[in-house]
PDB file of C-alpha atoms in Angstrom:
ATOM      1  CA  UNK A 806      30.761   2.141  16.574  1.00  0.00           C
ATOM      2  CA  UNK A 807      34.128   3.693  16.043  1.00  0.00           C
ATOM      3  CA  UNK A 808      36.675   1.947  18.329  1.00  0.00           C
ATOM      4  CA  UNK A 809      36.738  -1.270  18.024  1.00  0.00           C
ATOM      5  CA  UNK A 810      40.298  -2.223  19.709  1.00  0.00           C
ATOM      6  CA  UNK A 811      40.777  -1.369  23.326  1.00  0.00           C
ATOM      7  CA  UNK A 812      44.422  -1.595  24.345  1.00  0.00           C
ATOM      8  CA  UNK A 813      45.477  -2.690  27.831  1.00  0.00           C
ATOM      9  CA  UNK A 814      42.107  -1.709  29.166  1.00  0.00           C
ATOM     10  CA  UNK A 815      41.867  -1.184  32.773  1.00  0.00           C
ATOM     11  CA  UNK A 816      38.900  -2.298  35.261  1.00  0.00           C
ATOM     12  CA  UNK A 817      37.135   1.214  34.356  1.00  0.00           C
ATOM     13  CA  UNK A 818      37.011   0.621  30.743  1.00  0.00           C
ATOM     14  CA  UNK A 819      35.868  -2.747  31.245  1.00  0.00           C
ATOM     15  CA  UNK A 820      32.380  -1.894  33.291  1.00  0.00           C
ATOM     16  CA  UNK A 821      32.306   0.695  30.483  1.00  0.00           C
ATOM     17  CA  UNK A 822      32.222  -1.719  28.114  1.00  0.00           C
ATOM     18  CA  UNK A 823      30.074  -4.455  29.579  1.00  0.00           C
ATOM     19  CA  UNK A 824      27.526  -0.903  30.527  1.00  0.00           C
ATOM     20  CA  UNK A 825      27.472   0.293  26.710  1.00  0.00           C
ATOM     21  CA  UNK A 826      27.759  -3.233  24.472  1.00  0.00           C
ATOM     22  CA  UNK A 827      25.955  -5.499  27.219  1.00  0.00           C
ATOM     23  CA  UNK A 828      27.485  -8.358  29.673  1.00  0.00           C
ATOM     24  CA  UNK A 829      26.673 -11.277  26.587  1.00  0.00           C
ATOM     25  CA  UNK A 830      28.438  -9.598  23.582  1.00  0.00           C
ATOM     26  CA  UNK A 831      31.343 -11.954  22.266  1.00  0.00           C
ATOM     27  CA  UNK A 832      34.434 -10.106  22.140  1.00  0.00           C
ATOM     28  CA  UNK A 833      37.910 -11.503  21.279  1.00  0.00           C
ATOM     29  CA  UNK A 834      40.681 -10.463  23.910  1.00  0.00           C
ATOM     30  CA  UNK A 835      44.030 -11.128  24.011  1.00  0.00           C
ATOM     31  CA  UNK A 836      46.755 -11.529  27.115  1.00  0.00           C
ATOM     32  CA  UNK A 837      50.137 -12.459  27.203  1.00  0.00           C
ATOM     33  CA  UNK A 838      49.539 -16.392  26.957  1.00  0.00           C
ATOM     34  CA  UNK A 839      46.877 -16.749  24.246  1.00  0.00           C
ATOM     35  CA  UNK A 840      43.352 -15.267  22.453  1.00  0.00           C
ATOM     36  CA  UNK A 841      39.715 -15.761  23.927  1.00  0.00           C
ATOM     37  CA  UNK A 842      36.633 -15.419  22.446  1.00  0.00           C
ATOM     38  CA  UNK A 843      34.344 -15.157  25.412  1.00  0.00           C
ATOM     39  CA  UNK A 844      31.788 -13.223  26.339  1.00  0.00           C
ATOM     40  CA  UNK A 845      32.004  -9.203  27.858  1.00  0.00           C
ATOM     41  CA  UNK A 846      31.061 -10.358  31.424  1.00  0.00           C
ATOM     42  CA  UNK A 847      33.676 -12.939  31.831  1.00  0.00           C
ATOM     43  CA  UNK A 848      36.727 -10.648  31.010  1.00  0.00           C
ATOM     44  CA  UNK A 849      37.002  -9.291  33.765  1.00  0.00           C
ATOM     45  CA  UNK A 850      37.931 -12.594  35.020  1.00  0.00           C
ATOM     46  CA  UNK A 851      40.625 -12.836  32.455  1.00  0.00           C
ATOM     47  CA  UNK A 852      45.038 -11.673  33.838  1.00  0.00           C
ATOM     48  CA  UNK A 853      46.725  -9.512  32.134  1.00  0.00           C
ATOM     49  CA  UNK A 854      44.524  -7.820  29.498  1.00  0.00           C
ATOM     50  CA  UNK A 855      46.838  -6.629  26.760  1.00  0.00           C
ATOM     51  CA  UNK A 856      43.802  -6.018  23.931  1.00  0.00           C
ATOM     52  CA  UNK A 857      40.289  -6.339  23.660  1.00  0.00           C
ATOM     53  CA  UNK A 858      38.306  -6.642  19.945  1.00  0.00           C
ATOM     54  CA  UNK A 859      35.068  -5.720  19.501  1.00  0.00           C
ATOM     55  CA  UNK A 860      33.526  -7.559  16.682  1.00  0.00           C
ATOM     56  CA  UNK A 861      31.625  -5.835  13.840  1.00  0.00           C
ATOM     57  CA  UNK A 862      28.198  -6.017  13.379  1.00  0.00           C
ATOM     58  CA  UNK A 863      28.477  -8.232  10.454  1.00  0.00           C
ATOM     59  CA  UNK A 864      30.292 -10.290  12.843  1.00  0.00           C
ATOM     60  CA  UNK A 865      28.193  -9.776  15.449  1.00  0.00           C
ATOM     61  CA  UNK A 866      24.880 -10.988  13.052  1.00  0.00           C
ATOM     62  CA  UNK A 867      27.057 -13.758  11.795  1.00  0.00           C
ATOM     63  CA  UNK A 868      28.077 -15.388  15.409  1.00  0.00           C
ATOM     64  CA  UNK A 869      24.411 -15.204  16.219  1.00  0.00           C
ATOM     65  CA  UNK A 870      23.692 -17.251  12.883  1.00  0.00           C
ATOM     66  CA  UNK A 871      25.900 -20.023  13.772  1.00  0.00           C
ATOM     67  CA  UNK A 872      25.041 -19.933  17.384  1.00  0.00           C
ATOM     68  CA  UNK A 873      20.996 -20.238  16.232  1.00  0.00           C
ATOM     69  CA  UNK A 874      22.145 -23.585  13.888  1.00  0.00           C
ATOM     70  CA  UNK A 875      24.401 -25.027  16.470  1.00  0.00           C
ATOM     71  CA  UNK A 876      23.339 -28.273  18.468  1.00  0.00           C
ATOM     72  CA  UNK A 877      22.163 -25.953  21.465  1.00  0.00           C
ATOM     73  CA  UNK A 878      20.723 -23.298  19.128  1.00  0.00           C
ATOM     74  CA  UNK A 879      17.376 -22.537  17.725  1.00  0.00           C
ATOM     75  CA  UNK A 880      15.387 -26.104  16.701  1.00  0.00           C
ATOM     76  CA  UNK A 881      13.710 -24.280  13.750  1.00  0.00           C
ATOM     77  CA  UNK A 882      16.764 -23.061  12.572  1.00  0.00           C
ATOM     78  CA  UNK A 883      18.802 -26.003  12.685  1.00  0.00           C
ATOM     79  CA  UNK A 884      16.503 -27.965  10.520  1.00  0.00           C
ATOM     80  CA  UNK A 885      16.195 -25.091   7.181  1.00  0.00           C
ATOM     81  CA  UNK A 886      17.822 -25.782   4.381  1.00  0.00           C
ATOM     82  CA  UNK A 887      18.702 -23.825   1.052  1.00  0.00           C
ATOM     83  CA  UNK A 888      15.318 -24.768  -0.435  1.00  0.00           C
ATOM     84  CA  UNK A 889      13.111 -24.761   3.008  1.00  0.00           C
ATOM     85  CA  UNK A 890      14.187 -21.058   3.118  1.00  0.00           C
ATOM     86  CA  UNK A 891      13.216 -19.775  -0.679  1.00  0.00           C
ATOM     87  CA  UNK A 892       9.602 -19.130   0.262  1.00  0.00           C
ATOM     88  CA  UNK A 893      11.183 -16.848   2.591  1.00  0.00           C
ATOM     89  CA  UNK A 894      13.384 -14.910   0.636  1.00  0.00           C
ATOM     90  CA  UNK A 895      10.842 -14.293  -1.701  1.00  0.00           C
ATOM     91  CA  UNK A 896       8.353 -13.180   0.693  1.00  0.00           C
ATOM     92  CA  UNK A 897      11.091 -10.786   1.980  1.00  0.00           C
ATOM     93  CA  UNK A 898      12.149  -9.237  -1.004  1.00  0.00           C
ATOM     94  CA  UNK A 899       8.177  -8.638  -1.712  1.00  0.00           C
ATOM     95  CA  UNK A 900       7.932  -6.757   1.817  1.00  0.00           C
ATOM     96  CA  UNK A 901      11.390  -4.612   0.856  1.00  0.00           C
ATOM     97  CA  UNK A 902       9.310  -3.870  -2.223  1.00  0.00           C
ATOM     98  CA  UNK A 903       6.510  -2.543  -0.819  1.00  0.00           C
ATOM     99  CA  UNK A 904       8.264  -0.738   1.699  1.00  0.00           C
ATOM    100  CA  UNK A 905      10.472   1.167  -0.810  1.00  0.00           C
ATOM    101  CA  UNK A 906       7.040   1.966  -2.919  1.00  0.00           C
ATOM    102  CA  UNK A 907       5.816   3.533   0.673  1.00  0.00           C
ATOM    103  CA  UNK A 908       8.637   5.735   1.302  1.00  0.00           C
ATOM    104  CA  UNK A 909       9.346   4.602   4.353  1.00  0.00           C
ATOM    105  CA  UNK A 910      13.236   4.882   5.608  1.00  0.00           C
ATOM    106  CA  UNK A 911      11.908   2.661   8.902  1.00  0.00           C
ATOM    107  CA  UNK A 912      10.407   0.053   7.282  1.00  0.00           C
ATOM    108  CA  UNK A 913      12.988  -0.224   4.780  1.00  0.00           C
ATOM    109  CA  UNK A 914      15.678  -0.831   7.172  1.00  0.00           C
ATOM    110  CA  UNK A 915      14.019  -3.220   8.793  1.00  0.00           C
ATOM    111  CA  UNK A 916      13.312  -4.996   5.537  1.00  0.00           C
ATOM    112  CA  UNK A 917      17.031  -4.437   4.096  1.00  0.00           C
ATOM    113  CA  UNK A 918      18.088  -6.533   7.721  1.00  0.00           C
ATOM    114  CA  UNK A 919      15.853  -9.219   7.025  1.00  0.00           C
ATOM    115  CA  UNK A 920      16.758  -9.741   3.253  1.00  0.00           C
ATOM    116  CA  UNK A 921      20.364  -9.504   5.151  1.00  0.00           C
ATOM    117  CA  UNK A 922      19.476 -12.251   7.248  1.00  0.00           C
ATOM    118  CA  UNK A 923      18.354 -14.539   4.484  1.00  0.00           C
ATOM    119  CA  UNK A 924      22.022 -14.350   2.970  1.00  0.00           C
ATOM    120  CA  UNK A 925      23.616 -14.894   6.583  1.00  0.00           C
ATOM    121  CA  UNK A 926      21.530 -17.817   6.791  1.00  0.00           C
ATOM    122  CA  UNK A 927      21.963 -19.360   3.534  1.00  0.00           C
ATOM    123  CA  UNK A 928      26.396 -18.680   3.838  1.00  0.00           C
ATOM    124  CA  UNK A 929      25.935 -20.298   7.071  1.00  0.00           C
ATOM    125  CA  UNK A 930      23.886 -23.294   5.857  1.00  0.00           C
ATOM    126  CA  UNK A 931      26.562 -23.784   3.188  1.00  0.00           C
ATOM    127  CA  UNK A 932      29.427 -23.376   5.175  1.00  0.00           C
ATOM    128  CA  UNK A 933      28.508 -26.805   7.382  1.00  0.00           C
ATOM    129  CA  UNK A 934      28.355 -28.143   4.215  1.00  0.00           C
ATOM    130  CA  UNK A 935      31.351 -26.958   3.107  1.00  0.00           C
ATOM    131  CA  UNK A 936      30.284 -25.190  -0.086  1.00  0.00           C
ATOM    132  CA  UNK A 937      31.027 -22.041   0.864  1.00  0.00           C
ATOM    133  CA  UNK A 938      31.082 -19.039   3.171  1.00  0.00           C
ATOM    134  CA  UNK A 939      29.735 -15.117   3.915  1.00  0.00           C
ATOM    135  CA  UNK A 940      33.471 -14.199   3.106  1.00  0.00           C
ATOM    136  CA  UNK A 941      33.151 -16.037  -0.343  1.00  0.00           C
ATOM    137  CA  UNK A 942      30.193 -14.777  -1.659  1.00  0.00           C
ATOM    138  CA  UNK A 943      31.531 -10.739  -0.479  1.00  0.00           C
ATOM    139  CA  UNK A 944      34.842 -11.844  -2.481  1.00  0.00           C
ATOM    140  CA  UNK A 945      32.696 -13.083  -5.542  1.00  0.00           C
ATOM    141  CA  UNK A 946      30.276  -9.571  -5.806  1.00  0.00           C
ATOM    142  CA  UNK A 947      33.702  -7.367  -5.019  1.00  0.00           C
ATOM    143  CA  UNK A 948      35.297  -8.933  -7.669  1.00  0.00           C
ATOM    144  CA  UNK A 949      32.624  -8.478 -10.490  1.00  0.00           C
ATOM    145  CA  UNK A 950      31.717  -5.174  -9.302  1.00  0.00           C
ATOM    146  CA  UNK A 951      35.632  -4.514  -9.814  1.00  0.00           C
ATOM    147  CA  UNK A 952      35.514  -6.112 -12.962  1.00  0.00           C
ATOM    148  CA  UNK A 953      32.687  -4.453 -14.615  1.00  0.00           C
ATOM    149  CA  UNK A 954      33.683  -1.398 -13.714  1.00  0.00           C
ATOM    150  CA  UNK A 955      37.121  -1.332 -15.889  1.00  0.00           C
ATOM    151  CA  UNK A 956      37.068   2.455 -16.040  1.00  0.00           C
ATOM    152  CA  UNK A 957      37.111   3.153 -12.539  1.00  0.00           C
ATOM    153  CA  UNK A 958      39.636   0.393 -11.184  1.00  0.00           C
ATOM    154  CA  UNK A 959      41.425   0.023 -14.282  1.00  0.00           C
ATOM    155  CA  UNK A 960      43.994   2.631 -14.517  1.00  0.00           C
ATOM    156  CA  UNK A 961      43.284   5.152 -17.833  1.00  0.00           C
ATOM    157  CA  UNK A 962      40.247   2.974 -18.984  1.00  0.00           C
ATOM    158  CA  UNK A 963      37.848   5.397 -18.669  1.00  0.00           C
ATOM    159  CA  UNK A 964      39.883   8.253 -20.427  1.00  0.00           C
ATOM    160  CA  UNK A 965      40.435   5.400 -23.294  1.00  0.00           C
ATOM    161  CA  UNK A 966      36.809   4.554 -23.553  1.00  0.00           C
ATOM    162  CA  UNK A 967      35.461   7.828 -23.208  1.00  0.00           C
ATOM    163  CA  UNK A 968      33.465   7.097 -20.458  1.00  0.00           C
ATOM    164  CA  UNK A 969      31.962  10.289 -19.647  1.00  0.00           C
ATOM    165  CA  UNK A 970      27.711   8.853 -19.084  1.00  0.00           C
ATOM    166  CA  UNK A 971      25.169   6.687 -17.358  1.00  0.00           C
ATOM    167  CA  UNK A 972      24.534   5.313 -20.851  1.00  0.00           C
ATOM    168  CA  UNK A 973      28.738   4.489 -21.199  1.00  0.00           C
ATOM    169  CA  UNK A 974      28.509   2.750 -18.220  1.00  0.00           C
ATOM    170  CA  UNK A 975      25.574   0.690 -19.380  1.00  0.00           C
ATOM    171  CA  UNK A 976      27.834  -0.234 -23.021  1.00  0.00           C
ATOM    172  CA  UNK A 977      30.757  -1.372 -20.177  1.00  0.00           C
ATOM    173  CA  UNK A 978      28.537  -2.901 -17.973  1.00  0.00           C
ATOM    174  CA  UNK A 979      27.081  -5.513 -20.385  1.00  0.00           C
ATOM    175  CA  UNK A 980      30.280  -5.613 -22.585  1.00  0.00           C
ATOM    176  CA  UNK A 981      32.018  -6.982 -18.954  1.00  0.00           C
ATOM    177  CA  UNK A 982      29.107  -9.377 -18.777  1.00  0.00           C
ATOM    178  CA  UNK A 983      29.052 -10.687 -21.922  1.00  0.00           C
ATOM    179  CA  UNK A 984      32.878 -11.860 -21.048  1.00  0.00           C
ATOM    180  CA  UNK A 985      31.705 -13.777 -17.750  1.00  0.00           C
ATOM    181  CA  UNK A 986      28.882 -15.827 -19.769  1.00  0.00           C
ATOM    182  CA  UNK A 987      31.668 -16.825 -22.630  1.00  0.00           C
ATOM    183  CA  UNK A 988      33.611 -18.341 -19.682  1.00  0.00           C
ATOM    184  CA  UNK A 989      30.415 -19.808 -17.917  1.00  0.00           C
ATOM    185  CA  UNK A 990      27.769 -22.178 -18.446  1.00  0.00           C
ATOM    186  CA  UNK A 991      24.860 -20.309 -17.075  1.00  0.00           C
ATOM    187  CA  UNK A 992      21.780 -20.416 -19.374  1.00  0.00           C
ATOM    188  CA  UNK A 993      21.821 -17.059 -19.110  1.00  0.00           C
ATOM    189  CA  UNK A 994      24.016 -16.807 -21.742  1.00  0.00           C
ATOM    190  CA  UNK A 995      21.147 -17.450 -24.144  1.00  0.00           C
ATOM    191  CA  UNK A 996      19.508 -14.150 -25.347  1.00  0.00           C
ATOM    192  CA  UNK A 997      16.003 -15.506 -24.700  1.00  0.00           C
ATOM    193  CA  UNK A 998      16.890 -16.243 -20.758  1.00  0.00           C
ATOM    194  CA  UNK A 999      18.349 -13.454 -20.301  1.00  0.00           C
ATOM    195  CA  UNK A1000      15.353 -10.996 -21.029  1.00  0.00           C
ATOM    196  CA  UNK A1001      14.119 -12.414 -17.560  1.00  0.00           C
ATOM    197  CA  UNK A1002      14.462  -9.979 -15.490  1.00  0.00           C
ATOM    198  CA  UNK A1003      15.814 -10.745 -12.331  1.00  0.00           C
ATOM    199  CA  UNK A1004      13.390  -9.196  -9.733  1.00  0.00           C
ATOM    200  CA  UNK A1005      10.469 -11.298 -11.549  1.00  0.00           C
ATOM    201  CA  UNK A1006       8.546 -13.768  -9.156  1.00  0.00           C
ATOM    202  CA  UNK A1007       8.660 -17.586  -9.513  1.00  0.00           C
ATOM    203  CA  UNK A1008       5.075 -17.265 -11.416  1.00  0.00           C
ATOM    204  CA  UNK A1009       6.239 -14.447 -13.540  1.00  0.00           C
ATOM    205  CA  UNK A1010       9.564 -16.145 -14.311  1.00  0.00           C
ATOM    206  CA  UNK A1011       7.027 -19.142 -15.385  1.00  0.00           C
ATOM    207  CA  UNK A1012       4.691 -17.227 -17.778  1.00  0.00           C
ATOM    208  CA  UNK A1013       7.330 -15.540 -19.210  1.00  0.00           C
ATOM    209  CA  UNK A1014       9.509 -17.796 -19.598  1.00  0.00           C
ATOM    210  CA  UNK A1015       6.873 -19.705 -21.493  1.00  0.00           C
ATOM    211  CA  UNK A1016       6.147 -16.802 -24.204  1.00  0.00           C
ATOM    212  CA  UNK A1017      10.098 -17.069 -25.079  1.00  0.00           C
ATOM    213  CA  UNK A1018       9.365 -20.048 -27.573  1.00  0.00           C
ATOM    214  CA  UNK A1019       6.146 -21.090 -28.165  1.00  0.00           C
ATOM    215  CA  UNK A1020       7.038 -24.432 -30.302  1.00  0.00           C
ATOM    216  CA  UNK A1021       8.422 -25.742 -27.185  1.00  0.00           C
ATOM    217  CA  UNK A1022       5.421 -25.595 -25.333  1.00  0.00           C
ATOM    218  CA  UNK A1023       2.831 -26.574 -28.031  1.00  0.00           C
ATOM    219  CA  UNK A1024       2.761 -30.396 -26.879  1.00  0.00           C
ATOM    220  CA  UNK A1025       2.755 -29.545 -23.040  1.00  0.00           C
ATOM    221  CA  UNK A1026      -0.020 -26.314 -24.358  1.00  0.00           C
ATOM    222  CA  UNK A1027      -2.281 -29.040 -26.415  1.00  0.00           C
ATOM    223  CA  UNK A1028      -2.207 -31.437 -23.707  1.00  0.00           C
ATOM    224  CA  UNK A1029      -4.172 -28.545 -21.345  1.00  0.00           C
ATOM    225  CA  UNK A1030      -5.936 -27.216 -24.023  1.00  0.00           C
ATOM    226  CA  UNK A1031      -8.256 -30.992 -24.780  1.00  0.00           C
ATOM    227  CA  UNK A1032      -9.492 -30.448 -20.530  1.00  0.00           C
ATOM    228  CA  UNK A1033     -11.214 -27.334 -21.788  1.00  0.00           C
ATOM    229  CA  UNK A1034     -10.040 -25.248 -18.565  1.00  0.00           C
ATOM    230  CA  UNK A1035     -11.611 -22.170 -18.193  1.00  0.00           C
ATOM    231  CA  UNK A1036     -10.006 -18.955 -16.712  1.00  0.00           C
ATOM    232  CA  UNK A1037     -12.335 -19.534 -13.476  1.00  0.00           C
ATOM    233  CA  UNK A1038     -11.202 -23.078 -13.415  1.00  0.00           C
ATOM    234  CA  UNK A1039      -7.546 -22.315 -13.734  1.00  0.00           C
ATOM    235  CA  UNK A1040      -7.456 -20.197 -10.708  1.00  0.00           C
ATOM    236  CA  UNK A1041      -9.115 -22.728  -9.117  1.00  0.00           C
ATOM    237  CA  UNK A1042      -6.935 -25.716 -10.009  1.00  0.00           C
ATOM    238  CA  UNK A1043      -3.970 -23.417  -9.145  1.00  0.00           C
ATOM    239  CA  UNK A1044      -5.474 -22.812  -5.399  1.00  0.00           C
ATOM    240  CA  UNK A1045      -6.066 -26.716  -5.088  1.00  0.00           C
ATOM    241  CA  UNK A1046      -2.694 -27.565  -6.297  1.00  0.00           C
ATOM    242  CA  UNK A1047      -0.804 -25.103  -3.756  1.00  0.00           C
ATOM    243  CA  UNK A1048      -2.861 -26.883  -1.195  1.00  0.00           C
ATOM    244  CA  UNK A1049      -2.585 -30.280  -1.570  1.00  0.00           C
ATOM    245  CA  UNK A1050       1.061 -29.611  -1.606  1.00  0.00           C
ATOM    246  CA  UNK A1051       1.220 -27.687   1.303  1.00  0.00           C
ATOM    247  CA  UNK A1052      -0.738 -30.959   2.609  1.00  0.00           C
ATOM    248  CA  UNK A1053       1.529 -33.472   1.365  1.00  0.00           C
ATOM    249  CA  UNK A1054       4.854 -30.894   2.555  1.00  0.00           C
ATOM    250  CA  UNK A1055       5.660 -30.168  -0.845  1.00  0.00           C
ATOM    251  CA  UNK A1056       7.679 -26.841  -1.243  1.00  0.00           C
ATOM    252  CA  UNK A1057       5.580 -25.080  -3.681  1.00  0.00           C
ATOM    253  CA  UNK A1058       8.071 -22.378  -4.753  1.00  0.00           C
ATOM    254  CA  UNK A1059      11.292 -25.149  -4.902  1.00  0.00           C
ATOM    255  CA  UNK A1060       9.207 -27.498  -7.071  1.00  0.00           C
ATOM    256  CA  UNK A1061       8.405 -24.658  -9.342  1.00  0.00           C
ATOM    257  CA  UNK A1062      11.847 -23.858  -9.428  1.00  0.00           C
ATOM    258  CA  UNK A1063      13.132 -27.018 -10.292  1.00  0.00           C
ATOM    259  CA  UNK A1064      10.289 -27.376 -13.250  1.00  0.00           C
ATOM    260  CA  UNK A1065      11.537 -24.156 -14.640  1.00  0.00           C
ATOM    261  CA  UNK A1066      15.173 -25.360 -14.512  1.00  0.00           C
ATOM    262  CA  UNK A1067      13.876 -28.311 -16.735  1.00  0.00           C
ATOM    263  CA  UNK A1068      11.979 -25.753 -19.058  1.00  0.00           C
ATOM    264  CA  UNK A1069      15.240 -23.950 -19.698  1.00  0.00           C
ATOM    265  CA  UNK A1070      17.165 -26.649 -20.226  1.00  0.00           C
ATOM    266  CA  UNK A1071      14.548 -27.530 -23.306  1.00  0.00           C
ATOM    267  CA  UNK A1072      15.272 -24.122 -24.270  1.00  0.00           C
ATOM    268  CA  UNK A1073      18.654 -24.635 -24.424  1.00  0.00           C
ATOM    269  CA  UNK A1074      18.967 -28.082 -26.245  1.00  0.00           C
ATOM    270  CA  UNK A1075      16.642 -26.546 -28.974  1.00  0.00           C
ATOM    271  CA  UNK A1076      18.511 -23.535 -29.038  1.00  0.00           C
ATOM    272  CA  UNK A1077      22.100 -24.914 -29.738  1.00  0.00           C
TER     273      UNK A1077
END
């Protein structure tokens, strides 16, 4: 969608409008007293039309968000929270996966709008809660794309650096990160954490997270060893476990989570 600003638009370009975007799009319109947010089908009803804005689809997706957790929105919706909705992303990004490994541009789409959703939803949840917003975390990727990327936004920095490869770029890349860990107090600035790679799943993340120091785990290791579990038993205990807490509303994957968090931090006090 090209034009996105309608100046003094007359009746004619109105029923255009309302005919190509639909009577219940929001659009912002502006006459010689104030601004409106209303929807297409009322402007008409509105003096003295001196602009009409047609919101972006990121816009667009991000009204509907608000309008789905607002008091006369969507009852599901309204009651999700950062950690209801990680069983979700996760299941997500596993369906973009397999999509990508099929080859299909359809399917991927429709995957890349859902893992889109997830990050609408989540700003959205934290911006009633006044943590932050969709504008905030665009600001926070711009801004470390800009910075590790020195020789393209910083003026003669590639000349100096002779970046002329993929394999420069990589050199930059993690040279720029290693700069936002010394200012930050992400584990991830220890060299064991951050071999986990990123697109890992929660039980991944746990097994390998384990194999990064074994003395840690040698109490927590002995204390499962003396029930003499079997490999057929462990998938079975693992099955039982997931359901009873499904049954006792237990969020499997935020538990895990928050056990792992705890695992790391074990990591780091023997590390330093």
């Amino acid at each position: 969608m090209k034009n996105r600003i309608y100046l003094n638009p007359n009746k004619k370009i109105i029923d255009l409008m309302i005919n190509r975007f639909g009577p219940k799009m929001t659009v912002y319109v502006r006459n010689n007293k104030s601004v409106f947010k209303v929807l297409l089908d009322r402007v008409p009803l509105i003096r003295n039309i001196q602009l009409i804005y047609i919101p972006s689809e990121i816009e667009q997706l991000l009204d509907i968000m608000e309008k789905l957790r607002s008091d006369t929105g969507c009852p599901w919706d309204k009651k999700q929270n950062h950690e209801s909705l990680l069983p979700y992303l996760l299941e997500e990004a596993n369906e973009y996966c397999d999509a990508v490994v099929s080859k299909d541009m359809n399917k991927i789409t429709e995957e890349l709008g859902d893992l889109l959703l997830q990050i609408v939803f989540h700003c959205q949840i934290a911006k009633e809660n006044n943590e932050f917003n969709f504008d905030r975390v665009s600001q926070t990727i711009k801004d470390k794309l800009i910075f590790r990327h020195p020789h393209i936004f910083l003026k003669g920095a590639g000349k100096e650096n002779n970046v002329t490869s993929s394999q420069d770029v990589e050199k930059i890349w993690e040279q720029q990160k290693k700069k936002e860990k010394a200012n930050s107090s992400s584990l991830e600035s220890l060299p064991p954490i951050q071999r986990i790679e990123k697109n890992l799943d929660i039980l991944k993340k746990q097994n390998k997270l384990q194999d990064l120091d074994k003395n840690i785990g040698k109490g927590l290791l002995s204390q499962i060893s003396r029930k003499n579990i079997t490999q057929e038993d462990y998938g079975q205990y693992l099955m039982e476990l997931i359901i009873y807490g499904k049954l006792q509303g237990f969020n499997t994957t935020f538990e895990l989570l928050k056990s792992i968090k705890k695992w790391e931090n074990a990591v780091k006090t023997c590390k330093l």
